[in-house]
XYZ file of C-alpha atoms in Angstrom:
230
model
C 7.284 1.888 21.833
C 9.205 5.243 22.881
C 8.427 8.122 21.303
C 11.003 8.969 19.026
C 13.124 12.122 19.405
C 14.542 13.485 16.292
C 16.554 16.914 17.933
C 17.127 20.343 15.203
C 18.183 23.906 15.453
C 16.749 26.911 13.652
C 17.712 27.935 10.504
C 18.326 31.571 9.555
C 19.884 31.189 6.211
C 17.574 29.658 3.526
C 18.258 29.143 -0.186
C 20.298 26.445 -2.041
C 23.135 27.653 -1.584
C 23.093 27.489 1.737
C 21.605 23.973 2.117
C 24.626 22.272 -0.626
C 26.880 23.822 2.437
C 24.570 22.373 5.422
C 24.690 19.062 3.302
C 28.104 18.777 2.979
C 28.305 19.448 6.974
C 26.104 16.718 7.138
C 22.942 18.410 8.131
C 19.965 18.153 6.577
C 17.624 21.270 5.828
C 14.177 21.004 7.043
C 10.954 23.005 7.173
C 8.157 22.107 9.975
C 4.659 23.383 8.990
C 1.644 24.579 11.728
C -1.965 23.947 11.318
C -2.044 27.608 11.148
C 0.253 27.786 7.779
C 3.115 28.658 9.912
C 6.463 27.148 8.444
C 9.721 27.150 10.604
C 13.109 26.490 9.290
C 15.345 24.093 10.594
C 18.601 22.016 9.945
C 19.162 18.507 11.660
C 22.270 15.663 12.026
C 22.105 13.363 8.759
C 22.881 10.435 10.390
C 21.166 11.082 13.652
C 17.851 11.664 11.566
C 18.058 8.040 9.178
C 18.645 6.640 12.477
C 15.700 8.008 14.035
C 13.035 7.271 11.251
C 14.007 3.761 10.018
C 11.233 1.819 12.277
C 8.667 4.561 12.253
C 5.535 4.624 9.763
C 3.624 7.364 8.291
C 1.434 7.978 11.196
C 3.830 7.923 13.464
C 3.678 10.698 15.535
C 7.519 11.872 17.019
C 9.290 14.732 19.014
C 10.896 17.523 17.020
C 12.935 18.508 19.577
C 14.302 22.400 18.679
C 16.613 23.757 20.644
C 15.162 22.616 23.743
C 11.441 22.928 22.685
C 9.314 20.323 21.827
C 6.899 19.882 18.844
C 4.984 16.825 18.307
C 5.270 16.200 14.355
C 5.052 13.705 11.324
C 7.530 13.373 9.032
C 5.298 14.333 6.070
C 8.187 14.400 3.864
C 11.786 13.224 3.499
C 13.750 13.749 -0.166
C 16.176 11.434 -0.608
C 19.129 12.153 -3.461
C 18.766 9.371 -6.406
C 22.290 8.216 -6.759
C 23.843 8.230 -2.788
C 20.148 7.278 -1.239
C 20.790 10.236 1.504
C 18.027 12.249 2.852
C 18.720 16.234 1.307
C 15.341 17.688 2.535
C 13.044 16.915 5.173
C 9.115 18.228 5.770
C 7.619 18.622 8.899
C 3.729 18.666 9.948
C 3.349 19.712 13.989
C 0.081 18.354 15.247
C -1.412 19.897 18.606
C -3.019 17.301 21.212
C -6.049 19.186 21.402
C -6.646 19.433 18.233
C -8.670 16.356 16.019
C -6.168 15.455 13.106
C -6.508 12.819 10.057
C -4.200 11.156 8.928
C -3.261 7.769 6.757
C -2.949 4.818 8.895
C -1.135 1.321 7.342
C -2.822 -1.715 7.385
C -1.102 -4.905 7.921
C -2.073 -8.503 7.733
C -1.833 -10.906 10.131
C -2.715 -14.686 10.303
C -2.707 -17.343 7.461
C -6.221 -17.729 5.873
C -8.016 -20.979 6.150
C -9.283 -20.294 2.508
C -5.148 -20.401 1.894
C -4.823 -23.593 3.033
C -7.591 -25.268 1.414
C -5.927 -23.661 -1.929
C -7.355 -20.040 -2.493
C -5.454 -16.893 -3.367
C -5.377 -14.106 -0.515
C -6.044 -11.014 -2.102
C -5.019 -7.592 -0.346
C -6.533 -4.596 -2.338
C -6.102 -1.885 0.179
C -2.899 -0.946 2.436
C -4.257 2.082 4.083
C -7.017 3.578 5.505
C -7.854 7.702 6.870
C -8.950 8.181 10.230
C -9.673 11.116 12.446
C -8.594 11.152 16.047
C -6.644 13.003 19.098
C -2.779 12.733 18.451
C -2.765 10.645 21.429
C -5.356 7.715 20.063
C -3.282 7.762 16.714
C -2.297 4.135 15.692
C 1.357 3.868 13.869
C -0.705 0.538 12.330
C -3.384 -1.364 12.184
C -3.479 -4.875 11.918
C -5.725 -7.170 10.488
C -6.616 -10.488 11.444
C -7.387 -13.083 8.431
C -6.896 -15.997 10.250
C -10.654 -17.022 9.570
C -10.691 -15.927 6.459
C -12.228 -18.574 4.349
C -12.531 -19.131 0.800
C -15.015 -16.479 -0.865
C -15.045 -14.717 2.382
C -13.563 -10.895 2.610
C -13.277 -8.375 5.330
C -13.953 -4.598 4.557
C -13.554 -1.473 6.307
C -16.438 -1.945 8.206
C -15.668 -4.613 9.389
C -12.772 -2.902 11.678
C -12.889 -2.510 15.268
C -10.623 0.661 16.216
C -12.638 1.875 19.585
C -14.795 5.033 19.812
C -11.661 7.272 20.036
C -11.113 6.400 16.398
C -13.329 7.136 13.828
C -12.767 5.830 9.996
C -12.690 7.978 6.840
C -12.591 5.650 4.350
C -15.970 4.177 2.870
C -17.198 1.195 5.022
C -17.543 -1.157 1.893
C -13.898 -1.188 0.508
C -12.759 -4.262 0.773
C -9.386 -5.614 2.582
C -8.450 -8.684 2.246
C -10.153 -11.685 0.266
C -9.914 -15.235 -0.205
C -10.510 -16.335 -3.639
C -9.976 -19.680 -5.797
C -7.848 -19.882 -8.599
C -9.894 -20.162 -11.814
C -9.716 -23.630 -13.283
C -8.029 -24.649 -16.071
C -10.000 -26.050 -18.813
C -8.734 -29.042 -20.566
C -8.422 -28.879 -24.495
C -9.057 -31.489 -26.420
C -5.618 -33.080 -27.665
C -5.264 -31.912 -31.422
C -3.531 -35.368 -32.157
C -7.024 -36.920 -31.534
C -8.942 -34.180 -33.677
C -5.520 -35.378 -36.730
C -6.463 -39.198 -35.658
C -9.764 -39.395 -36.717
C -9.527 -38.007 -39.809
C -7.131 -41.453 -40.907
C -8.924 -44.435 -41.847
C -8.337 -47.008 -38.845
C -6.444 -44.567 -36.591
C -7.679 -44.911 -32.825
C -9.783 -42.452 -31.352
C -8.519 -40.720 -27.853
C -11.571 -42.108 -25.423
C -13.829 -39.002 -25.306
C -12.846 -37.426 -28.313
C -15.940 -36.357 -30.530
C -16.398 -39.061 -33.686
C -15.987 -37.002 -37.199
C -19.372 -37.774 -39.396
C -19.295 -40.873 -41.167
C -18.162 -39.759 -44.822
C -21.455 -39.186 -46.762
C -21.832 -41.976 -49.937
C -20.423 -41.117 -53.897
C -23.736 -40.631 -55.348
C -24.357 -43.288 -58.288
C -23.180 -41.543 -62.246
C -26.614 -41.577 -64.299
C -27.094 -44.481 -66.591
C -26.050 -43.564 -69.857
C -29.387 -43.876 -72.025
C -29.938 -46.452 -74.046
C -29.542 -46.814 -77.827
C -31.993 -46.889 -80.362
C -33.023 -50.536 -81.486
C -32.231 -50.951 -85.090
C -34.563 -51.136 -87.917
């Protein structure tokens, strides 16, 4: 893919004030930060910019292109106004190609699991990992291959295979993606059965756990016996 070009001019005037009027000119204001805490301001076309950055990720690395200069950047931030859904702010981070960066790469599955298809549940805990690299070796995604996943079976971050320009941040044992089965449901036995047996004569359900016999009326004592006459 092209790198994208997103093109702005400097901006003298700061305040709110003067970005409500830039807004309603349709420019956007926007600030691009340097690794040395440097912060440039800049305005940029409204439309020009939601064009630019509607296929791009968070690691994507474009072209801030300002008046003719070139910076290689990442959007780090764009505000976006509640009601209308347009962008009102936008923050830059320029990255320098000889410079080792991290950054937050997506992670995106690909492939249907065998453990799927035999009747698991795929399970994707984590959507990102952090890697450190050259600009240039920066992926805009990584994708993951479960194909082969079967049931009980996961893949984890070590498990990743991003080259020796790459190296991964994240812990090695976080886990990706995982197959598992869907806990069984256990049958209860019917409550009509438990009613049944309690009724003289009623039928049993087959299976269904026979109530103790009822235990005997003990015998009344013997009244005692009169006295003989004289």
């Amino acid at each position: 893919m092209d790198q994208v070009v997103i093109s702005a001019q400097k901006r003298a005037n700061t305040g709110s004030r003067n970005c409500a009027r830039l807004r309603k000119q349709g420019r956007v204001p926007a600030v691009v930060y340097g690794r040395a805490g440097t912060a440039l301001s800049l305005d940029l076309d409204a439309i020009a910019f939601a064009k630019a950055v509607r296929n791009i990720s968070e690691s994507t690395i474009i072209k801030l292109d300002v008046e003719g200069t070139g910076r290689d950047a990442f959007v780090k931030h764009a505000e976006y106004d509640i009601l209308s859904g347009k962008v009102v702010h936008v923050d830059f981070y320029e990255v320098e190609s000889d410079k080792l960066l991290r950054a937050r790469v997506s992670l995106h599955l690909v492939g249907s699991a065998v453990g799927v298809r035999d009747g698991g549940i795929l399970e994707n805990p984590m959507h990102e990992i952090e890697v450190e690299c050259f600009p240039r070796f920066l992926p805009e995604k990584i994708d993951v291959n479960v194909g082969d996943l079967k049931a009980n079976q996961s893949i984890h971050v070590r498990d990743l295979q991003l080259g020796g320009d790459i190296r991964i941040i994240s812990p090695a044992d976080q886990v990706i993606a995982l197959v598992k089965y869907a806990k069984a449901e256990v049958e209860e036995a019917p409550a009509a059965a438990v009613a049944a047996a309690a009724v003289p004569g009623a039928a049993v359900a087959p299976g269904a756990a026979t109530p103790a016999a009822a235990a005997p009326a003990a015998a009344a004592p013997a009244a005692p016996a009169g006295k003989a006459k004289a």
